[in-house]
Short mmCIF file of C-alpha atoms and ligand atoms in Angstrom, two decimals:
data_model
loop_
_atom_site.label_atom_id
_atom_site.label_comp_id
_atom_site.label_asym_id
_atom_site.label_seq_id
_atom_site.Cartn_x
_atom_site.Cartn_y
_atom_site.Cartn_z
CA MET G 1 18.05 112.75 20.37
CA ASP G 2 17.09 110.31 17.72
CA LEU G 3 16.33 112.04 14.42
CA THR G 4 12.73 110.80 13.20
CA TYR G 5 12.58 111.38 9.37
CA THR G 6 9.46 112.79 8.10
CA PRO G 7 7.48 110.63 5.07
CA GLU G 8 8.94 113.12 2.57
CA GLU G 9 12.47 112.35 3.77
CA GLU G 10 12.03 108.69 3.82
CA ASP G 11 10.57 108.67 0.18
CA PHE G 12 13.82 110.90 -0.75
CA ARG G 13 15.81 108.17 0.76
CA ALA G 14 13.97 105.68 -0.86
CA ARG G 15 14.14 107.41 -4.53
CA LEU G 16 17.84 107.94 -3.98
CA ARG G 17 18.54 104.28 -2.97
CA GLU G 18 16.85 103.05 -6.17
CA TRP G 19 18.98 105.52 -8.31
CA LEU G 20 21.90 104.48 -6.68
CA ALA G 21 21.19 100.93 -7.55
CA LYS G 22 20.61 101.64 -11.16
CA ALA G 23 23.60 104.22 -11.57
CA LEU G 24 26.52 102.31 -9.70
CA PRO G 25 26.69 99.49 -12.04
CA GLU G 26 27.23 101.67 -15.14
CA LEU G 27 30.23 103.44 -13.47
CA PRO G 28 33.50 102.71 -15.24
CA ALA G 29 36.22 100.89 -13.04
CA ARG G 30 37.95 102.87 -10.55
CA PRO G 31 41.12 104.60 -11.88
CA ASP G 32 44.41 103.66 -10.48
CA PRO G 33 45.24 105.65 -7.24
CA LEU G 34 48.33 107.07 -9.10
CA ASP G 35 46.19 107.99 -12.30
CA TRP G 36 45.35 111.42 -11.55
CA PRO G 37 43.98 112.49 -14.95
CA GLY G 38 41.87 109.32 -14.54
CA ARG G 39 40.67 110.13 -11.26
CA ARG G 40 40.04 113.82 -12.24
CA ALA G 41 37.80 112.15 -15.06
CA TYR G 42 36.15 109.48 -12.69
CA ASP G 43 35.26 112.03 -9.89
CA LEU G 44 34.18 114.63 -12.41
CA GLY G 45 31.92 112.05 -14.08
CA TRP G 46 30.21 111.14 -11.04
CA GLN G 47 29.67 114.64 -9.96
CA ARG G 48 27.74 115.15 -13.68
CA ARG G 49 25.77 112.16 -13.11
CA LEU G 50 24.55 113.19 -9.64
CA TYR G 51 23.85 116.77 -11.29
CA ASP G 52 21.95 115.34 -14.20
CA ALA G 53 19.80 113.31 -11.65
CA GLY G 54 19.34 116.68 -9.41
CA TYR G 55 21.44 115.48 -6.70
CA GLY G 56 24.28 117.72 -7.82
CA SER G 57 23.89 120.78 -5.56
CA LEU G 58 22.64 118.93 -2.47
CA HIS G 59 25.53 119.89 -0.36
CA TRP G 60 24.83 123.58 -0.83
CA ASP G 61 20.80 124.18 -1.02
CA ALA G 62 19.17 120.92 0.50
CA PRO G 63 18.02 120.70 4.30
CA PRO G 64 20.27 119.40 6.57
CA ALA G 65 18.41 116.20 7.20
CA LEU G 66 18.23 115.39 3.21
CA ARG G 67 21.97 115.98 3.01
CA LEU G 68 22.39 113.52 6.18
CA ILE G 69 20.38 110.74 4.25
CA PHE G 70 22.47 111.77 1.08
CA LEU G 71 25.76 111.05 2.59
CA GLU G 72 24.83 108.03 4.73
CA GLU G 73 23.18 106.17 1.67
CA THR G 74 25.92 107.05 -0.94
CA GLU G 75 28.46 105.53 1.47
CA LEU G 76 26.41 102.71 2.29
CA ALA G 77 25.89 101.92 -1.20
CA GLY G 78 29.84 102.16 -2.02
CA ALA G 79 29.49 105.37 -4.34
CA PRO G 80 32.21 107.69 -4.94
CA TYR G 81 32.89 110.31 -2.61
CA VAL G 82 33.63 113.88 -3.84
CA GLY G 83 37.41 113.00 -4.54
CA ALA G 84 38.79 115.66 -6.69
CA ASN G 85 35.68 117.99 -6.21
CA PHE G 86 36.27 118.52 -2.45
CA VAL G 87 37.43 121.94 -2.74
CA GLY G 88 35.08 123.08 -5.59
CA LEU G 89 32.27 121.56 -3.63
CA LEU G 90 32.73 122.07 -0.08
CA HIS G 91 35.03 125.07 0.02
CA ALA G 92 35.25 127.41 -2.67
CA GLY G 93 31.63 126.95 -3.89
CA PRO G 94 30.10 127.71 -0.65
CA THR G 95 32.39 130.75 -0.21
CA ILE G 96 31.66 132.05 -3.46
CA ALA G 97 28.05 131.40 -3.13
CA ALA G 98 28.00 133.29 0.16
CA GLU G 99 30.75 136.02 -0.43
CA GLY G 100 30.80 136.29 -4.24
CA THR G 101 29.05 139.11 -6.43
CA ASP G 102 26.31 137.67 -8.86
CA GLU G 103 28.80 137.83 -11.62
CA GLN G 104 31.12 135.60 -9.86
CA ARG G 105 28.46 133.15 -8.88
CA ALA G 106 27.20 132.73 -12.29
CA ARG G 107 30.71 132.22 -13.41
CA TRP G 108 32.51 129.77 -11.08
CA LEU G 109 29.42 128.02 -9.56
CA PRO G 110 27.54 126.11 -12.45
CA PRO G 111 30.79 124.46 -13.70
CA ILE G 112 31.65 123.03 -10.22
CA LEU G 113 27.90 121.77 -9.95
CA ARG G 114 28.25 120.12 -13.43
CA GLY G 115 31.42 118.49 -12.92
CA GLU G 116 33.29 120.60 -15.17
CA ALA G 117 35.98 122.32 -12.99
CA VAL G 118 38.44 121.06 -10.19
CA TRP G 119 39.30 123.40 -7.59
CA CYS G 120 42.36 123.39 -5.12
CA GLN G 121 43.21 125.37 -1.99
CA GLY G 122 46.26 127.55 -1.75
CA PHE G 123 46.16 128.67 2.09
CA SER G 124 49.18 126.76 3.54
CA GLU G 125 52.78 127.99 3.24
CA PRO G 126 56.14 126.53 4.39
CA ASP G 127 55.84 128.88 7.35
CA ALA G 128 52.13 129.31 7.57
CA GLY G 129 50.38 126.32 8.43
CA SER G 130 48.49 126.48 11.95
CA ASP G 131 49.27 130.38 11.97
CA LEU G 132 47.79 130.70 8.75
CA ALA G 133 47.82 134.53 9.10
CA ALA G 134 51.82 134.43 8.91
CA LEU G 135 51.34 133.74 5.10
CA ARG G 136 53.56 135.80 2.95
CA THR G 137 52.42 135.33 -0.71
CA ARG G 138 52.62 138.72 -1.92
CA ALA G 139 50.09 140.33 -4.18
CA VAL G 140 51.13 143.82 -5.76
CA ARG G 141 48.44 145.83 -7.68
CA ASP G 142 49.22 146.58 -11.23
CA GLY G 143 46.30 148.30 -12.93
CA ASP G 144 43.44 145.50 -13.42
CA ASP G 145 45.78 142.89 -12.22
CA TYR G 146 47.28 141.66 -9.00
CA VAL G 147 50.89 140.23 -9.60
CA ILE G 148 51.63 137.51 -7.28
CA THR G 149 54.77 135.89 -6.13
CA GLY G 150 55.49 133.34 -3.40
CA GLN G 151 54.80 129.72 -2.37
CA LYS G 152 52.13 127.70 -1.47
CA THR G 153 52.50 123.92 -0.06
CA TRP G 154 50.09 120.74 0.67
CA THR G 155 47.98 121.88 -2.18
CA SER G 156 45.83 119.02 -2.57
CA HIS G 157 44.81 117.88 -6.05
CA ALA G 158 46.77 121.29 -7.76
CA GLU G 159 48.13 119.10 -10.44
CA ILE G 160 44.74 118.57 -12.04
CA ALA G 161 42.97 121.68 -10.77
CA ASP G 162 41.69 124.30 -12.99
CA TRP G 163 41.35 126.97 -10.19
CA CYS G 164 42.83 127.80 -6.96
CA GLU G 165 41.11 129.61 -3.78
CA LEU G 166 44.53 131.86 -2.92
CA LEU G 167 45.17 133.55 0.03
CA VAL G 168 47.33 136.55 -0.62
CA ARG G 169 48.95 139.41 1.52
CA THR G 170 47.64 142.74 -0.22
CA ASP G 171 48.83 145.05 2.62
CA PRO G 172 52.25 144.10 4.27
CA GLU G 173 51.84 147.26 6.63
CA ALA G 174 48.45 146.24 8.17
CA PRO G 175 48.18 143.89 11.04
CA ARG G 176 48.49 140.60 9.82
CA HIS G 177 44.90 139.50 9.59
CA ARG G 178 43.95 142.73 7.87
CA GLY G 179 46.27 142.63 5.02
CA ILE G 180 44.84 139.47 3.50
CA SER G 181 42.83 138.94 0.13
CA TRP G 182 41.01 136.19 -0.97
CA LEU G 183 41.33 135.41 -4.79
CA ALA G 184 40.30 132.80 -7.68
CA MET G 185 43.45 132.10 -9.34
CA PRO G 186 43.55 129.83 -12.60
CA MET G 187 45.82 127.50 -12.78
CA ASP G 188 47.00 127.61 -16.38
CA ALA G 189 48.17 131.43 -16.01
CA PRO G 190 51.81 131.81 -16.68
CA GLY G 191 54.10 131.87 -13.76
CA ILE G 192 52.72 128.79 -12.04
CA THR G 193 54.90 125.92 -11.11
CA VAL G 194 53.35 122.72 -9.66
CA ARG G 195 55.69 120.12 -7.97
CA PRO G 196 53.75 117.29 -6.68
CA LEU G 197 55.10 115.90 -3.21
CA ARG G 198 55.07 112.15 -2.54
CA THR G 199 54.37 111.00 0.61
CA LEU G 200 54.90 107.74 2.74
CA ALA G 201 51.36 106.67 1.57
CA GLY G 202 52.12 106.87 -2.22
CA PRO G 203 50.12 108.87 -4.43
CA ALA G 204 51.06 112.80 -4.69
CA GLU G 205 48.24 113.91 -3.40
CA PHE G 206 49.56 117.25 -2.80
CA ALA G 207 51.92 119.43 -4.54
CA GLU G 208 54.13 122.85 -3.78
CA VAL G 209 52.88 125.24 -6.08
CA PHE G 210 55.29 128.34 -6.61
CA LEU G 211 54.07 131.49 -7.96
CA ASP G 212 56.16 133.69 -9.90
CA GLU G 213 54.85 137.09 -11.02
CA VAL G 214 51.33 135.65 -11.96
CA ARG G 215 48.75 137.70 -12.83
CA VAL G 216 45.26 137.77 -11.72
CA PRO G 217 42.45 140.12 -12.32
CA VAL G 218 41.27 141.95 -9.67
CA ALA G 219 37.93 141.09 -10.67
CA ASN G 220 38.75 137.60 -9.57
CA ARG G 221 39.00 138.86 -5.64
CA VAL G 222 35.94 137.56 -3.67
CA GLY G 223 35.13 139.96 -0.71
CA ALA G 224 36.67 143.45 -0.36
CA GLU G 225 40.66 144.05 -0.59
CA HIS G 226 42.39 143.12 2.71
CA ASP G 227 39.21 141.54 4.01
CA GLY G 228 40.38 138.00 2.86
CA TRP G 229 40.68 136.51 6.75
CA ARG G 230 37.21 137.08 7.13
CA VAL G 231 36.32 135.52 3.84
CA THR G 232 38.73 132.57 5.00
CA MET G 233 36.71 132.07 8.13
CA VAL G 234 33.71 131.70 5.83
CA THR G 235 35.60 128.72 4.00
CA LEU G 236 37.01 127.31 7.08
CA SER G 237 33.52 127.06 8.67
CA PHE G 238 32.45 124.83 5.54
CA GLU G 239 35.46 122.47 6.14
CA ARG G 240 34.05 121.07 9.25
CA GLY G 241 30.57 120.75 7.78
CA THR G 242 29.33 117.59 5.93
CA ALA G 243 32.75 116.30 5.47
CA PHE G 244 32.81 113.63 8.16
CA VAL G 245 29.43 112.00 7.71
CA GLY G 246 30.33 109.52 4.78
CA GLU G 247 33.37 108.95 6.64
CA VAL G 248 31.84 108.01 10.02
CA VAL G 249 29.44 105.99 8.21
CA ALA G 250 32.29 104.10 6.50
CA CYS G 251 34.28 103.64 9.67
CA ARG G 252 31.30 101.97 11.36
CA ARG G 253 31.13 99.51 8.30
CA THR G 254 34.91 98.73 8.66
CA LEU G 255 34.66 98.26 12.30
CA GLY G 256 31.79 95.66 11.81
CA GLY G 257 33.83 93.85 8.91
CA LEU G 258 36.94 93.79 11.16
CA ALA G 259 34.52 91.95 14.14
CA ARG G 260 33.64 89.39 11.75
CA THR G 261 37.01 88.89 10.51
CA ALA G 262 38.30 88.50 14.22
CA ARG G 263 35.57 86.03 14.64
CA ALA G 264 36.79 83.97 11.65
CA ASN G 265 40.48 84.15 12.10
CA GLY G 266 40.85 83.29 15.81
CA ARG G 267 41.58 86.83 17.31
CA TRP G 268 38.30 87.25 18.48
CA ASP G 269 39.53 84.98 21.49
CA ASP G 270 41.37 87.89 22.79
CA PRO G 271 39.74 89.73 25.51
CA VAL G 272 41.74 92.70 24.92
CA LEU G 273 41.28 93.10 21.07
CA ARG G 274 37.58 92.55 22.16
CA ARG G 275 37.52 95.52 24.35
CA ARG G 276 39.44 97.40 22.17
CA LEU G 277 36.91 96.62 19.09
CA GLY G 278 33.88 97.37 21.64
CA ARG G 279 35.26 100.78 22.80
CA LEU G 280 35.77 101.74 19.04
CA ASN G 281 32.15 100.99 18.49
CA ALA G 282 31.03 103.07 21.22
CA GLU G 283 33.04 105.93 20.10
CA PHE G 284 31.73 105.70 16.41
CA THR G 285 28.28 105.42 17.73
CA ALA G 286 28.72 108.44 19.94
CA LEU G 287 29.98 110.21 16.67
CA TRP G 288 26.92 109.07 14.65
CA ARG G 289 24.48 110.00 17.56
CA LEU G 290 26.18 113.47 17.76
CA ILE G 291 25.83 113.96 14.17
CA GLN G 292 22.02 113.11 14.07
CA TRP G 293 21.43 114.95 17.30
CA ASN G 294 22.84 118.06 15.51
CA VAL G 295 20.56 117.73 12.49
CA GLY G 296 17.53 117.11 14.85
CA ALA G 297 18.46 120.08 16.86
CA GLY G 298 17.85 121.99 13.54
CA GLY G 299 21.64 122.05 12.99
CA GLU G 300 24.30 121.18 10.00
CA ALA G 301 24.49 117.68 8.79
CA GLY G 302 27.97 117.44 10.16
CA GLY G 303 29.73 117.10 13.48
CA ALA G 304 28.72 120.17 15.30
CA PRO G 305 28.86 124.15 14.53
CA GLY G 306 31.32 126.20 16.10
CA ALA G 307 33.84 125.29 18.68
CA GLY G 308 31.66 121.95 19.23
CA GLY G 309 33.15 121.04 15.61
CA SER G 310 36.55 121.04 17.05
CA VAL G 311 35.60 118.11 19.83
CA PHE G 312 34.21 116.38 17.05
CA LYS G 313 37.00 116.71 14.73
CA LEU G 314 39.49 115.70 17.60
CA ARG G 315 37.47 112.72 18.57
CA TYR G 316 36.83 111.66 15.01
CA SER G 317 40.43 111.92 13.75
CA GLN G 318 41.86 110.14 16.82
CA ALA G 319 39.07 107.33 16.34
CA ARG G 320 39.95 106.77 12.65
CA GLN G 321 43.42 106.23 13.69
CA GLU G 322 42.69 103.91 16.40
CA LEU G 323 40.30 101.80 14.21
CA TYR G 324 43.47 101.09 11.57
CA ASP G 325 45.60 100.40 14.14
CA ALA G 326 43.32 97.80 15.45
CA ALA G 327 42.77 96.55 12.07
CA ALA G 328 46.26 95.76 11.57
CA GLU G 329 46.10 93.66 14.85
CA VAL G 330 43.10 91.78 13.34
CA LEU G 331 44.61 91.11 9.98
CA GLY G 332 48.04 90.34 11.20
CA ALA G 333 51.00 91.27 9.24
CA SER G 334 50.14 89.04 6.03
CA GLY G 335 46.46 90.43 5.95
CA ALA G 336 47.57 94.06 6.47
CA LEU G 337 49.89 93.88 3.47
CA ASP G 338 47.03 92.70 0.92
CA ALA G 339 47.71 92.66 -2.66
CA ASP G 340 46.05 95.90 -3.45
CA GLN G 341 47.69 97.79 -0.51
CA GLU G 342 44.29 99.09 0.44
CA TRP G 343 44.61 98.63 4.28
CA THR G 344 48.06 99.76 4.10
CA ALA G 345 46.96 103.11 2.42
CA ALA G 346 43.93 103.48 4.68
CA ARG G 347 46.21 103.21 7.91
CA LEU G 348 49.08 105.56 6.43
CA SER G 349 46.34 108.03 5.45
CA SER G 350 44.48 107.93 8.69
CA LEU G 351 47.83 109.60 10.12
CA SER G 352 47.09 112.85 7.92
CA TYR G 353 43.70 113.24 9.83
CA THR G 354 44.72 114.59 12.90
CA ILE G 355 46.88 117.20 10.99
CA ALA G 356 44.60 118.46 7.84
CA ALA G 357 41.64 120.97 8.66
CA GLY G 358 43.44 122.02 11.92
CA THR G 359 45.82 119.75 14.09
CA SER G 360 44.64 118.00 17.17
CA GLN G 361 46.64 120.57 19.01
CA ILE G 362 44.77 123.43 17.52
CA GLN G 363 41.60 121.78 17.99
CA ARG G 364 42.59 121.27 21.83
CA ASN G 365 43.37 125.16 21.91
CA ILE G 366 40.05 125.87 20.31
CA ILE G 367 38.39 123.83 23.15
CA ALA G 368 40.16 125.15 25.81
CA GLU G 369 39.51 128.67 25.00
CA ARG G 370 36.44 129.01 23.66
CA ILE G 371 34.75 125.79 25.49
CA LEU G 372 36.46 125.61 28.82
CA GLY G 373 37.22 129.24 28.81
CA LEU G 374 40.70 129.04 29.98
CA PRO G 375 43.36 131.54 29.24
CA LYS G 376 45.16 131.90 25.82
CA GLY G 377 48.19 129.87 25.14
CA ARG G 378 49.84 132.83 23.51
C1 LIG A 401 45.72 115.65 3.96
C2 LIG A 401 46.18 116.89 4.23
C3 LIG A 401 45.71 117.78 3.13
C4 LIG A 401 45.89 119.03 3.11
N1 LIG A 401 45.40 120.05 2.06
C5 LIG A 401 45.75 121.37 1.98
C6 LIG A 401 45.14 122.06 0.80
O1 LIG A 401 44.74 121.38 0.09
N2 LIG A 401 45.60 123.34 0.84
C7 LIG A 401 46.28 123.87 2.14
O2 LIG A 401 46.30 125.13 1.96
N3 LIG A 401 46.83 123.00 2.93
C8 LIG A 401 46.61 121.64 3.04
N4 LIG A 401 47.12 121.14 4.15
C9 LIG A 401 47.97 121.61 5.04
C10 LIG A 401 47.17 121.52 6.38
O3 LIG A 401 46.21 122.61 6.63
C11 LIG A 401 48.44 121.98 7.18
O4 LIG A 401 49.33 121.04 7.25
C12 LIG A 401 48.06 122.26 8.72
O5 LIG A 401 47.27 123.40 9.03
C13 LIG A 401 49.30 122.41 9.71
O6 LIG A 401 49.97 123.14 9.62
P1 LIG A 401 51.61 122.57 9.17
O7 LIG A 401 51.60 121.35 8.27
O8 LIG A 401 52.47 123.80 8.65
O9 LIG A 401 52.18 122.03 10.62
P2 LIG A 401 52.38 123.56 11.84
O10 LIG A 401 51.52 124.39 11.79
O11 LIG A 401 54.12 123.93 11.33
O12 LIG A 401 52.69 122.73 13.21
C14 LIG A 401 53.50 121.57 13.31
C15 LIG A 401 53.28 121.07 14.79
O13 LIG A 401 53.14 122.10 15.89
C16 LIG A 401 51.84 121.92 16.39
N5 LIG A 401 51.38 123.62 16.89
C17 LIG A 401 51.62 124.59 15.74
N6 LIG A 401 50.77 125.78 16.44
C18 LIG A 401 50.77 125.27 17.69
C19 LIG A 401 50.05 126.07 18.71
N7 LIG A 401 49.68 127.29 18.79
N8 LIG A 401 49.67 125.25 19.93
C20 LIG A 401 50.06 123.96 19.87
N9 LIG A 401 50.53 123.22 19.04
C21 LIG A 401 50.81 123.76 17.93
C22 LIG A 401 50.78 121.34 15.52
O14 LIG A 401 49.82 120.90 16.07
C23 LIG A 401 51.85 120.74 15.01
O15 LIG A 401 52.08 119.33 15.62
C24 LIG A 401 46.69 119.67 3.93
C25 LIG A 401 47.32 118.81 5.27
C26 LIG A 401 46.93 117.65 5.20
C27 LIG A 401 47.42 116.59 6.35
#
């Protein structure tokens, strides 16, 4: 199915394009990838501009076709992506909108939309990644507070975050999925130590977060006590939503650029490389059609809902790795080591896509069990 846009949707696209053409040249220079305070200011500043122009809450309240147009046009125009606003806009915000009280929505949502607050995600622990329900960070009730002790890891943007969506164990005696609660933790609370983790890719995107008797008000719990696993499933259902749309657009653009480079530098004469780029083109075209089909069928502006999202995530994350492997071949050793290291960084970071938001093995388990009806692995 090809998505046919209505005249109103095409009008939205035209107005957005016009606005982007004016707004983007006014943006300050992108900060150095290692300058985290600078990146925070840049990403929040962009969100503020979107908010002032009426595009700030598009991820939450616009029909899927408008979200798709927004993500496609912003990517094609080279606009900044959500960056440090990722968890606030795409995880915590929608979760609070769906599961929070009126008071919680009024307190936490407007600062996210106005570009005033950065959120991070404190889910994974050293022994609880794929098996998230094994998490052990403990929250003990003391009057109107929880007192929290434990450790989180791989917490993206923890260093510059104001808030953390935190999973804690509130009932250690209950079956493991039933003793968890979802809390909003202020990152300036006493007892929090953030230790950045430098990776192969360079910038310390993640951190370990140590919690030593951190007091968080009970009023900061979203959802009922011990019902955090259900709330977490709401959060994770947003994770595979719109996140990949702009990236698929970007990958298609990168692939087109590689084909042009290969023609210019003589590598196009290699039939194996041509076949490789052709197969990638087919792959990304199919992923883009799937996104459009999903919106045309009245679904989300992301890969696909439910277990179908796992098929999308599995294929997309692998195709992205193959794209940057192919880029290394087209550019050769000297081209890949470009002065600003952009290709190198993109290739290294492509490795993380088959791990973040559920590893490829976990996606295959979901596909095997929920789509193919095979017996559970364990
Ligand atoms: C770029 C990036 C950003 C991230 N940001 C955050 C963040 O902000 N907040 C946060 O909380 N976490 C974050 N994470 C962590 C991420 O959620 C975990 O890395 C992921 O869930 C895998 O967990 P793990 O690293 O502990 O690996 P493990 O779960 O230990 O897995 C190790 C290996 O075993 C395999 N495996 C595990 N269980 C099974 C099984 N049942 N069947 C088959 N194979 C299995 C896995 O596929 C993997 O290959 C981020 C990760 C990345 C890469």
